[in-house]
CSV table of C-alpha atoms in Angstrom, one decimal:
chain,number,residue,atom,x,y,z
A,222,MET,CA,47.0,27.0,-35.0
A,223,ARG,CA,49.5,25.1,-33.0
A,224,ARG,CA,48.1,26.6,-29.8
A,225,LEU,CA,44.6,25.5,-30.8
A,226,LEU,CA,45.8,22.0,-31.6
A,227,LEU,CA,47.6,21.9,-28.2
A,228,SER,CA,44.5,22.9,-26.3
A,229,ALA,CA,42.4,20.4,-28.3
A,230,GLY,CA,44.8,17.8,-27.3
A,231,ALA,CA,44.7,18.9,-23.7
A,232,ILE,CA,40.9,18.8,-23.6
A,233,LEU,CA,41.0,15.4,-25.1
A,234,ALA,CA,43.5,14.3,-22.4
A,235,ILE,CA,41.4,15.8,-19.7
A,236,ALA,CA,38.3,14.1,-21.1
A,237,VAL,CA,40.0,10.7,-21.2
A,238,VAL,CA,41.5,11.1,-17.7
A,239,THR,CA,38.2,12.3,-16.1
A,240,GLY,CA,36.4,9.6,-18.0
A,241,VAL,CA,38.7,6.9,-16.7
A,242,TRP,CA,38.5,8.5,-13.2
A,243,ALA,CA,34.7,8.7,-13.2
A,244,THR,CA,34.3,5.1,-14.4
A,245,ARG,CA,36.9,3.6,-12.1
A,246,PRO,CA,35.8,1.0,-9.6
A,247,ASP,CA,35.3,2.3,-6.0
A,248,PRO,CA,35.9,-0.7,-3.7
A,249,LEU,CA,34.9,-1.0,0.0
A,250,PRO,CA,37.4,0.4,2.5
A,251,ALA,CA,40.0,-2.3,3.3
A,252,ASP,CA,39.0,-2.3,7.1
A,253,THR,CA,35.3,-2.9,6.5
A,254,PHE,CA,35.4,-6.3,8.1
A,255,ALA,CA,37.9,-5.6,10.8
A,256,GLY,CA,36.7,-7.4,13.9
A,257,VAL,CA,33.6,-8.8,12.2
A,258,ALA,CA,33.2,-12.5,12.4
A,259,GLY,CA,30.5,-14.1,10.2
A,260,GLU,CA,28.0,-16.7,11.6
A,261,ALA,CA,26.4,-19.1,9.1
A,262,ALA,CA,23.2,-19.5,11.1
A,263,ALA,CA,22.5,-15.8,11.1
A,264,GLY,CA,23.5,-15.6,7.4
A,265,GLU,CA,20.5,-17.8,6.4
A,266,LEU,CA,18.1,-15.0,7.4
A,267,VAL,CA,20.1,-12.5,5.4
A,268,PHE,CA,20.1,-14.9,2.4
A,269,ASN,CA,16.3,-15.2,2.5
A,270,ALA,CA,15.6,-11.5,3.1
A,271,ALA,CA,18.0,-10.6,0.2
A,272,GLY,CA,16.4,-13.2,-2.1
A,273,CYS,CA,19.7,-14.3,-3.6
A,274,ALA,CA,18.2,-17.7,-4.5
A,275,GLY,CA,15.3,-16.0,-6.2
A,276,CYS,CA,17.6,-15.1,-9.1
A,277,HIS,CA,20.6,-17.5,-8.8
A,278,SER,CA,18.8,-20.8,-8.3
A,279,ALA,CA,18.3,-22.8,-11.6
A,280,PRO,CA,15.0,-21.9,-13.4
A,281,GLU,CA,11.8,-23.5,-12.0
A,282,THR,CA,13.2,-25.0,-8.8
A,283,ASP,CA,11.4,-25.5,-5.5
A,284,GLY,CA,12.3,-26.4,-1.9
A,285,ASP,CA,15.9,-27.4,-1.1
A,286,ALA,CA,16.9,-27.3,-4.8
A,287,ARG,CA,16.7,-23.5,-4.5
A,288,LEU,CA,19.9,-23.6,-2.4
A,289,VAL,CA,21.9,-24.8,-5.5
A,290,LEU,CA,22.9,-21.5,-7.0
A,291,ALA,CA,23.6,-22.8,-10.4
A,292,GLY,CA,22.3,-19.7,-12.3
A,293,GLY,CA,20.5,-19.8,-15.6
A,294,GLN,CA,17.4,-17.6,-14.9
A,295,ARG,CA,17.0,-15.0,-17.6
A,296,PHE,CA,16.0,-11.3,-17.0
A,297,ALA,CA,14.6,-9.4,-19.9
A,298,THR,CA,15.1,-5.7,-19.7
A,299,GLU,CA,15.0,-2.8,-22.2
A,300,PHE,CA,18.8,-3.0,-22.3
A,301,GLY,CA,18.9,-6.7,-23.3
A,302,THR,CA,18.5,-10.1,-21.6
A,303,PHE,CA,20.8,-10.9,-18.6
A,304,VAL,CA,21.4,-14.4,-17.4
A,305,ALA,CA,22.2,-15.0,-13.7
A,306,PRO,CA,25.6,-16.7,-13.3
A,307,ASN,CA,26.5,-19.7,-11.2
A,308,VAL,CA,27.5,-18.3,-7.8
A,309,SER,CA,27.7,-21.5,-5.9
A,310,PRO,CA,30.8,-22.3,-3.9
A,311,SER,CA,32.5,-24.3,-6.7
A,312,ASP,CA,35.1,-23.8,-9.4
A,313,ALA,CA,32.3,-23.0,-11.9
A,314,GLY,CA,30.9,-20.5,-9.4
A,315,ILE,CA,32.7,-18.3,-6.8
A,316,GLY,CA,34.5,-21.0,-4.9
A,317,GLY,CA,37.9,-19.3,-4.8
A,318,TRP,CA,36.6,-15.9,-3.6
A,319,SER,CA,37.5,-14.1,-0.3
A,320,LEU,CA,34.9,-12.3,1.9
A,321,SER,CA,36.3,-9.0,0.4
A,322,ASP,CA,35.7,-10.2,-3.2
A,323,PHE,CA,32.2,-11.2,-2.2
A,324,ALA,CA,31.4,-8.0,-0.4
A,325,ASN,CA,32.8,-5.8,-3.3
A,326,ALA,CA,30.6,-7.8,-5.7
A,327,THR,CA,27.5,-7.6,-3.6
A,328,GLN,CA,27.8,-4.1,-2.3
A,329,ARG,CA,29.9,-2.2,-4.9
A,330,GLY,CA,29.1,-4.2,-8.0
A,331,ILE,CA,32.8,-4.8,-8.7
A,332,ALA,CA,34.3,-8.2,-9.8
A,333,PRO,CA,37.6,-9.5,-8.4
A,334,ASN,CA,39.2,-8.4,-11.7
A,335,GLY,CA,37.9,-4.8,-11.3
A,336,ALA,CA,35.1,-5.0,-13.9
A,337,HIS,CA,31.7,-3.5,-13.1
A,338,TYR,CA,28.6,-5.7,-12.8
A,339,TYR,CA,25.3,-4.7,-14.4
A,340,PRO,CA,22.7,-3.3,-12.0
A,341,VAL,CA,20.3,-6.1,-12.6
A,342,PHE,CA,22.3,-7.6,-9.8
A,343,PRO,CA,20.8,-5.3,-7.1
A,344,TYR,CA,24.0,-4.3,-5.5
A,345,SER,CA,22.8,-0.7,-5.4
A,346,SER,CA,20.3,-1.8,-2.7
A,347,TYR,CA,22.7,-4.3,-1.0
A,348,ALA,CA,25.2,-1.4,-0.7
A,349,LEU,CA,23.1,-0.3,2.3
A,350,ALA,CA,23.6,-3.7,4.2
A,351,GLU,CA,25.5,-3.9,7.4
A,352,PRO,CA,29.1,-5.4,7.2
A,353,GLN,CA,27.9,-8.0,9.9
A,354,ASP,CA,25.1,-9.2,7.7
A,355,ILE,CA,27.4,-9.5,4.7
A,356,ALA,CA,30.0,-11.5,6.8
A,357,ASP,CA,27.2,-13.7,8.1
A,358,LEU,CA,25.9,-14.2,4.5
A,359,TRP,CA,29.4,-15.2,3.4
A,360,ALA,CA,29.7,-17.7,6.2
A,361,PHE,CA,26.3,-19.2,5.2
A,362,TRP,CA,27.4,-19.3,1.6
A,363,GLN,CA,30.1,-21.8,2.6
A,364,THR,CA,27.4,-24.3,3.7
A,365,LEU,CA,25.6,-24.2,0.3
A,366,PRO,CA,25.9,-27.1,-2.2
A,367,PRO,CA,28.3,-26.7,-5.2
A,368,SER,CA,27.2,-26.8,-8.8
A,369,ASP,CA,29.4,-27.3,-11.8
A,370,ALA,CA,27.0,-25.7,-14.3
A,371,ALA,CA,28.7,-23.2,-16.6
A,372,SER,CA,27.6,-19.5,-16.4
A,373,LEU,CA,25.9,-18.4,-19.6
A,374,PRO,CA,26.7,-15.1,-21.5
A,375,HIS,CA,24.2,-12.2,-21.4
A,376,ASP,CA,22.4,-11.2,-24.6
A,377,ILE,CA,22.9,-7.4,-24.7
A,378,GLY,CA,23.9,-5.0,-27.5
A,379,PHE,CA,26.4,-2.1,-27.8
A,380,PRO,CA,26.8,0.3,-26.0
A,381,TYR,CA,25.4,-1.5,-22.9
A,382,SER,CA,27.8,-4.4,-23.5
A,383,VAL,CA,30.6,-2.1,-22.5
A,384,ARG,CA,31.0,-2.6,-18.7
A,385,ARG,CA,33.3,0.4,-18.3
A,386,GLY,CA,30.4,2.8,-18.8
A,387,LEU,CA,28.7,1.4,-15.8
A,388,GLY,CA,31.1,3.3,-13.5
A,389,LEU,CA,29.3,6.6,-14.4
A,390,TRP,CA,25.9,4.9,-13.8
A,391,LYS,CA,27.0,3.8,-10.4
A,392,ALA,CA,28.5,7.2,-9.4
A,393,ARG,CA,25.0,8.6,-10.1
A,394,TYR,CA,22.7,5.9,-8.7
A,395,VAL,CA,24.3,3.8,-6.0
A,396,PRO,CA,23.1,5.4,-2.7
A,397,ASP,CA,25.3,5.8,0.4
A,398,LEU,CA,22.5,6.1,2.9
A,399,MET,CA,18.8,5.3,3.2
A,400,ARG,CA,17.1,8.5,2.0
A,401,THR,CA,13.4,7.9,1.9
A,402,MET,CA,12.6,8.3,5.6
A,403,ASP,CA,14.0,9.3,9.0
A,404,THR,CA,12.5,7.2,11.8
A,405,THR,CA,13.0,6.7,15.4
A,406,ASP,CA,10.6,3.7,15.6
A,407,PRO,CA,12.7,0.6,15.9
A,408,GLN,CA,10.1,-1.6,14.1
A,409,ILE,CA,9.8,0.9,11.1
A,410,ALA,CA,13.6,1.1,11.1
A,411,ARG,CA,13.9,-2.7,10.8
A,412,GLY,CA,11.3,-2.7,8.1
A,413,GLN,CA,13.2,0.1,6.3
A,414,TYR,CA,16.4,-2.0,6.4
A,415,LEU,CA,14.7,-5.1,5.2
A,416,VAL,CA,12.9,-3.3,2.3
A,417,GLU,CA,15.6,-0.8,1.2
A,418,ALA,CA,18.8,-2.7,1.8
A,419,LEU,CA,18.2,-6.5,1.8
A,420,GLY,CA,14.8,-7.0,0.2
A,421,HIS,CA,15.5,-4.6,-2.7
A,422,CYS,CA,11.7,-4.1,-3.1
A,423,ALA,CA,12.2,-0.7,-4.8
A,424,GLU,CA,14.0,-2.4,-7.7
A,425,CYS,CA,10.6,-3.4,-9.0
A,426,HIS,CA,8.1,-1.2,-7.2
A,427,THR,CA,9.8,2.2,-8.0
A,428,PRO,CA,9.9,3.6,-11.5
A,429,ARG,CA,13.2,4.2,-13.3
A,430,ASP,CA,14.5,7.1,-15.4
A,431,ALA,CA,15.8,6.9,-18.9
A,432,LEU,CA,19.2,5.5,-17.8
A,433,GLY,CA,17.6,2.8,-15.7
A,434,GLY,CA,18.3,4.4,-12.3
A,435,LEU,CA,15.6,4.5,-9.6
A,436,ASN,CA,13.5,7.7,-9.5
A,437,ARG,CA,13.7,8.3,-5.8
A,438,ASP,CA,11.1,11.0,-5.9
A,439,ALA,CA,8.5,8.4,-6.8
A,440,TRP,CA,9.6,5.9,-4.2
A,441,MET,CA,7.5,2.8,-4.3
A,442,ALA,CA,4.9,4.5,-6.5
A,443,GLY,CA,4.6,1.5,-8.8
A,444,ALA,CA,6.3,1.0,-12.1
A,445,PRO,CA,6.0,-0.5,-15.6
A,446,ASN,CA,7.0,-4.2,-15.5
A,447,PRO,CA,10.5,-4.6,-16.9
A,448,SER,CA,9.3,-7.8,-18.7
A,449,GLY,CA,7.2,-5.4,-20.8
A,450,LYS,CA,3.8,-6.8,-19.7
A,451,GLY,CA,1.6,-4.9,-17.3
A,452,THR,CA,2.6,-2.8,-14.3
A,453,ILE,CA,4.0,-3.5,-10.8
A,454,PRO,CA,1.6,-2.1,-8.2
A,455,ALA,CA,2.4,0.9,-5.9
A,456,LEU,CA,3.0,0.1,-2.2
A,457,THR,CA,2.5,3.6,-0.7
A,458,PRO,CA,-0.4,3.8,1.8
A,459,ASP,CA,-2.5,6.1,-0.4
A,460,LYS,CA,-2.4,3.5,-3.2
A,461,LEU,CA,-2.2,0.2,-1.4
A,462,GLU,CA,-5.1,0.2,1.1
A,463,TRP,CA,-4.4,-3.1,2.8
A,464,SER,CA,-3.9,-3.1,6.5
A,465,ALA,CA,-0.5,-3.9,8.0
A,466,GLY,CA,-1.9,-7.4,8.9
A,467,ASP,CA,-3.0,-7.9,5.3
A,468,ILE,CA,0.5,-7.0,4.0
A,469,ALA,CA,2.3,-9.3,6.5
A,470,SER,CA,-0.1,-12.2,5.7
A,471,TYR,CA,0.3,-11.7,1.9
A,472,LEU,CA,4.1,-11.9,2.4
A,473,LYS,CA,3.7,-15.1,4.4
A,474,THR,CA,0.9,-17.0,2.6
A,475,GLY,CA,0.9,-15.5,-0.9
A,476,PHE,CA,-2.8,-14.7,-0.6
A,477,THR,CA,-4.2,-11.2,-1.2
A,478,PRO,CA,-6.8,-10.0,1.3
A,479,ASP,CA,-9.6,-11.2,-1.0
A,480,TYR,CA,-7.9,-14.5,-1.4
A,481,ASP,CA,-6.5,-14.5,-4.9
A,482,SER,CA,-3.0,-15.8,-5.1
A,483,ALA,CA,0.0,-13.4,-5.8
A,484,GLY,CA,1.3,-13.7,-9.3
A,485,GLY,CA,4.2,-12.7,-11.6
A,486,SER,CA,7.7,-12.0,-10.2
A,487,MET,CA,6.2,-11.4,-6.7
A,488,VAL,CA,5.8,-15.2,-6.3
A,489,GLU,CA,9.5,-15.6,-6.1
A,490,VAL,CA,9.9,-12.7,-3.6
A,491,ILE,CA,7.2,-14.3,-1.4
A,492,ALA,CA,9.0,-17.7,-1.5
A,493,ASN,CA,11.9,-16.0,0.2
A,494,ILE,CA,10.2,-13.5,2.5
A,495,ALA,CA,7.9,-16.2,3.8
A,496,LEU,CA,10.9,-17.8,5.4
A,497,LEU,CA,11.6,-14.9,7.7
A,498,PRO,CA,10.2,-14.7,11.2
A,499,ASP,CA,6.8,-13.1,11.6
A,500,ALA,CA,8.3,-10.0,13.4
A,501,ASP,CA,10.3,-9.2,10.2
A,502,ARG,CA,7.2,-9.3,8.0
A,503,ASP,CA,5.4,-7.2,10.5
A,504,ALA,CA,8.3,-4.7,10.3
A,505,ILE,CA,8.1,-4.6,6.5
A,506,ALA,CA,4.4,-3.9,6.8
A,507,ALA,CA,4.9,-1.2,9.4
A,508,TYR,CA,7.5,0.5,7.1
A,509,LEU,CA,5.2,0.4,4.1
A,510,LYS,CA,2.3,1.9,6.1
A,511,ALA,CA,4.6,4.7,7.2
A,512,LEU,CA,5.8,5.7,3.6
A,513,PRO,CA,4.9,9.1,2.4
A,514,PRO,CA,2.1,9.1,-0.2
A,515,ALA,CA,3.0,8.7,-3.8
A,516,GLY,CA,0.5,11.5,-4.6
B,165,MET,CA,-21.2,-34.4,5.5
B,166,HIS,CA,-23.2,-31.3,4.7
B,167,ARG,CA,-23.6,-32.3,1.2
B,168,PRO,CA,-27.0,-30.7,0.3
B,169,LEU,CA,-26.0,-27.5,2.0
B,170,THR,CA,-22.7,-27.5,0.2
B,171,ILE,CA,-24.2,-27.8,-3.2
B,172,LEU,CA,-26.8,-25.2,-2.4
B,173,ALA,CA,-24.1,-22.8,-1.1
B,174,LEU,CA,-22.1,-23.5,-4.2
B,175,VAL,CA,-25.0,-23.0,-6.6
B,176,GLY,CA,-26.0,-19.8,-4.7
B,177,ALA,CA,-22.5,-18.2,-4.8
B,178,PHE,CA,-22.1,-19.3,-8.3
B,179,ALA,CA,-25.4,-17.8,-9.5
B,180,ALA,CA,-24.6,-14.6,-7.7
B,181,THR,CA,-21.2,-14.1,-9.4
B,182,SER,CA,-22.7,-15.2,-12.7
B,183,VAL,CA,-25.4,-12.5,-12.5
B,184,ALA,CA,-22.7,-9.8,-11.7
B,185,PHE,CA,-20.7,-11.0,-14.6
B,186,ALA,CA,-23.7,-11.2,-16.9
B,187,GLU,CA,-24.4,-7.5,-16.3
B,188,GLU,CA,-20.8,-6.5,-16.8
B,189,HIS,CA,-20.0,-8.6,-19.8
B,190,ALA,CA,-23.0,-9.5,-21.9
B,191,GLN,CA,-20.8,-11.1,-24.5
B,192,THR,CA,-18.7,-13.2,-22.2
B,193,PRO,CA,-19.0,-16.9,-23.1
B,194,ARG,CA,-20.8,-19.0,-20.5
B,195,GLU,CA,-17.8,-21.3,-20.1
B,196,VAL,CA,-15.7,-18.2,-19.0
B,197,LYS,CA,-18.4,-17.0,-16.6
B,198,ALA,CA,-18.7,-20.5,-15.2
B,199,ARG,CA,-14.9,-20.9,-14.5
B,200,GLN,CA,-14.4,-17.4,-13.2
B,201,GLY,CA,-17.5,-18.0,-11.0
B,202,LEU,CA,-15.9,-21.2,-9.7
B,203,MET,CA,-12.6,-19.3,-9.0
B,204,ASN,CA,-14.6,-16.7,-7.0
B,205,VAL,CA,-16.4,-19.5,-5.1
B,206,ILE,CA,-12.9,-20.8,-4.2
B,207,SER,CA,-11.8,-17.3,-3.1
B,208,LEU,CA,-14.9,-16.6,-1.0
B,209,ASN,CA,-14.7,-20.0,0.8
B,210,LEU,CA,-11.0,-19.7,1.3
B,211,ALA,CA,-11.6,-16.3,2.9
B,212,VAL,CA,-13.8,-18.0,5.6
B,213,VAL,CA,-11.1,-20.4,6.6
B,214,GLY,CA,-8.2,-18.1,5.9
B,215,ASP,CA,-9.5,-15.3,8.2
B,216,MET,CA,-10.0,-17.9,11.0
B,217,ALA,CA,-6.4,-19.1,10.5
B,218,LYS,CA,-5.1,-15.6,10.7
B,219,GLY,CA,-7.2,-14.9,13.8
B,220,GLU,CA,-9.1,-12.2,12.1
B,221,THR,CA,-12.4,-13.9,12.7
B,222,GLU,CA,-13.2,-16.3,15.6
B,223,TYR,CA,-12.9,-20.0,14.9
B,224,ASP,CA,-16.3,-21.6,14.1
B,225,ALA,CA,-16.1,-25.3,13.4
B,226,GLU,CA,-19.3,-25.5,11.5
B,227,ALA,CA,-18.5,-22.5,9.2
B,228,ALA,CA,-15.0,-23.8,8.6
B,229,GLU,CA,-16.3,-27.2,7.7
B,230,MET,CA,-18.9,-25.8,5.3
B,231,ALA,CA,-16.3,-23.7,3.6
B,232,ALA,CA,-14.0,-26.7,3.2
B,233,ASP,CA,-17.0,-28.8,1.9
B,234,SER,CA,-17.6,-26.1,-0.7
B,235,LEU,CA,-14.0,-26.1,-1.8
B,236,MET,CA,-14.4,-29.9,-2.2
B,237,GLY,CA,-17.5,-29.2,-4.2
B,238,VAL,CA,-15.5,-27.1,-6.6
B,239,ALA,CA,-12.9,-29.9,-6.8
B,240,LEU,CA,-15.7,-32.2,-7.9
B,241,VAL,CA,-16.9,-30.1,-10.8
B,242,ASP,CA,-15.8,-31.6,-14.1
B,243,GLN,CA,-13.4,-29.2,-15.8
B,244,THR,CA,-13.4,-30.6,-19.3
B,245,GLY,CA,-16.1,-28.4,-20.7
B,246,LEU,CA,-15.1,-25.2,-19.1
B,247,TRP,CA,-11.9,-24.3,-21.0
B,248,PRO,CA,-12.8,-24.5,-24.8
B,249,ASP,CA,-9.9,-23.6,-27.1
B,250,ALA,CA,-11.8,-20.6,-28.5
B,251,THR,CA,-11.8,-19.0,-25.0
B,252,LEU,CA,-8.1,-19.5,-24.3
B,253,GLY,CA,-5.3,-17.0,-25.0
B,254,THR,CA,-7.7,-14.2,-25.9
B,255,GLN,CA,-7.7,-10.6,-24.6
B,256,SER,CA,-11.0,-10.9,-22.8
B,257,ASN,CA,-10.0,-13.2,-20.0
B,258,ARG,CA,-6.8,-14.4,-18.2
B,259,ALA,CA,-6.7,-18.1,-19.3
B,260,LEU,CA,-3.6,-18.8,-21.3
B,261,GLY,CA,-3.5,-20.8,-24.5
B,262,LYS,CA,-1.2,-23.2,-22.8
B,263,ILE,CA,-4.2,-24.8,-21.1
B,264,GLY,CA,-5.3,-26.1,-24.6
B,265,GLU,CA,-1.7,-27.2,-25.4
B,266,ASP,CA,-1.2,-29.0,-22.1
B,267,ARG,CA,-4.6,-30.3,-20.9
B,268,ALA,CA,-3.0,-33.2,-19.0
B,269,GLY,CA,-0.7,-30.8,-17.0
B,270,PHE,CA,-3.6,-28.5,-16.3
B,271,LEU,CA,-5.9,-31.3,-15.1
B,272,ALA,CA,-3.1,-32.7,-13.0
B,273,ILE,CA,-3.0,-29.5,-10.9
B,274,TRP,CA,-6.8,-29.8,-10.5
B,275,ASP,CA,-6.1,-33.3,-9.0
B,276,ASP,CA,-3.6,-31.6,-6.6
B,277,PHE,CA,-6.3,-29.1,-5.7
B,278,ASP,CA,-8.7,-32.0,-5.1
B,279,ALA,CA,-6.2,-33.6,-2.7
B,280,ALA,CA,-5.5,-30.4,-0.9
B,281,ALA,CA,-9.2,-29.6,-0.5
B,282,ALA,CA,-9.7,-33.1,0.9
B,283,SER,CA,-7.0,-32.6,3.5
B,284,LEU,CA,-8.5,-29.3,4.5
B,285,GLN,CA,-11.9,-30.9,4.8
B,286,ALA,CA,-10.4,-33.6,7.0
B,287,VAL,CA,-9.1,-31.1,9.6
B,288,ALA,CA,-11.5,-28.1,9.2
B,289,ALA,CA,-13.8,-29.1,12.2
B,290,ASP,CA,-10.9,-30.0,14.5
B,291,GLY,CA,-9.9,-26.6,15.6
B,292,PRO,CA,-8.0,-23.6,14.2
B,293,GLU,CA,-4.5,-25.2,14.7
B,294,GLY,CA,-4.5,-27.4,11.6
B,295,LEU,CA,-5.9,-24.8,9.2
B,296,GLY,CA,-2.7,-22.9,8.4
B,297,ALA,CA,-0.8,-26.0,7.1
B,298,ALA,CA,-3.8,-27.2,5.1
B,299,LEU,CA,-4.3,-23.8,3.6
B,300,GLY,CA,-0.6,-23.7,2.7
B,301,GLU,CA,-1.0,-26.9,0.7
B,302,LEU,CA,-4.1,-25.5,-1.0
B,303,GLY,CA,-2.3,-22.2,-1.8
B,304,LYS,CA,0.5,-24.1,-3.6
B,305,THR,CA,-2.0,-25.4,-6.1
B,306,CYS,CA,-3.4,-21.9,-6.8
B,307,LYS,CA,0.1,-20.6,-7.3
B,308,ALA,CA,1.2,-23.6,-9.4
B,309,CYS,CA,-1.7,-23.2,-11.8
B,310,HIS,CA,-1.8,-19.4,-11.9
B,311,ASP,CA,2.0,-19.3,-12.6
B,312,ASP,CA,1.7,-21.6,-15.6
B,313,TYR,CA,-1.8,-21.1,-17.0
B,314,ARG,CA,-3.0,-17.6,-16.1
B,315,VAL,CA,-1.9,-14.2,-17.5
B,316,SER,CA,-0.1,-12.3,-14.8
B,317,ARG,CA,-1.2,-8.7,-14.3
């Protein structure tokens, strides 16, 4: 009996220890930014490609007002409603942060106090970004206007409200390399980087499994809309029959090849991607045309 | 400018889409057919100028001007009768109930469309260079209205 109790206690202890171990934050190596100097001018392109303003600008803003990252946009998901926080360089935002704080948040989903962020913040894509791009982005961040708007709480229920559990989710879903395609073509490789790392296109265009992780076997095969209404279209060449020129022009002008205007959450994406140079939109199109068919 | 031609082109395209719609949806109210037909007239004429701006078709001053005139023709159509309350917020088309609740806001975007179509009309015959910017302005009005007053897919 005593023996049994002991082993039950041991199992419990092991469970607790492994649980804590598996859910612990896994920050970037300390030397990630050694010898990397950020450049604000280059960071603007990263900012637009990554669409940070698409989520962090105040609701319904246009033009230069989009640079004020006051937060407040709401994202309805099956796990609850998340509200984007103020991330402007101010006391109400992330004014006191270091580059390392910023990079751990953006690429590892870890807050300065060690808490995990929810994956609505697409750090599992940004994890693939180059340190140089993150350093440039942080330099650009310092040029953004401050906002003193208070960040609002999320509206999510138990058990999803427990951030600790996200450690397991991350161990399972945050990728450490781009897995969908090997390519030697520099244009396709650039497109892959823009789509998979910065543009986080798969976050909407790839279906998710029951735990909310991307189903990589159905890469870009289209997905139900997280808002609950309708579906998000597939982008694989067997499903999306547009030419590369059509895709590039859609991402620039917001017009489909038959001249209807893009709608839904894609409007916000286009507002950002339209600011990139033509060569980058052509690279995105080349990557999409090179994707394996969804079947 | 090419006023008689414009109206003819407009009526022609309009009639063609209406026939297609009539065959597809015998029960669709005429107001819905009319406004969806107008939207298709917009799309088809935008395609003429848009493909020239993209360099997909060769620039043709006369065709560009006629397309711009047709867009202006749509802008001149009185919208008040085309969006009756009974046809808004239903399953059978994409017009949101918000159109009925905010008619002033909806009509204000039509005014923006009117202004943008006029700007395109002013530059359409002057060469392909000015088309992109004018189309961008026009595109903002489609996006603004579809964002607020049309069901997204």
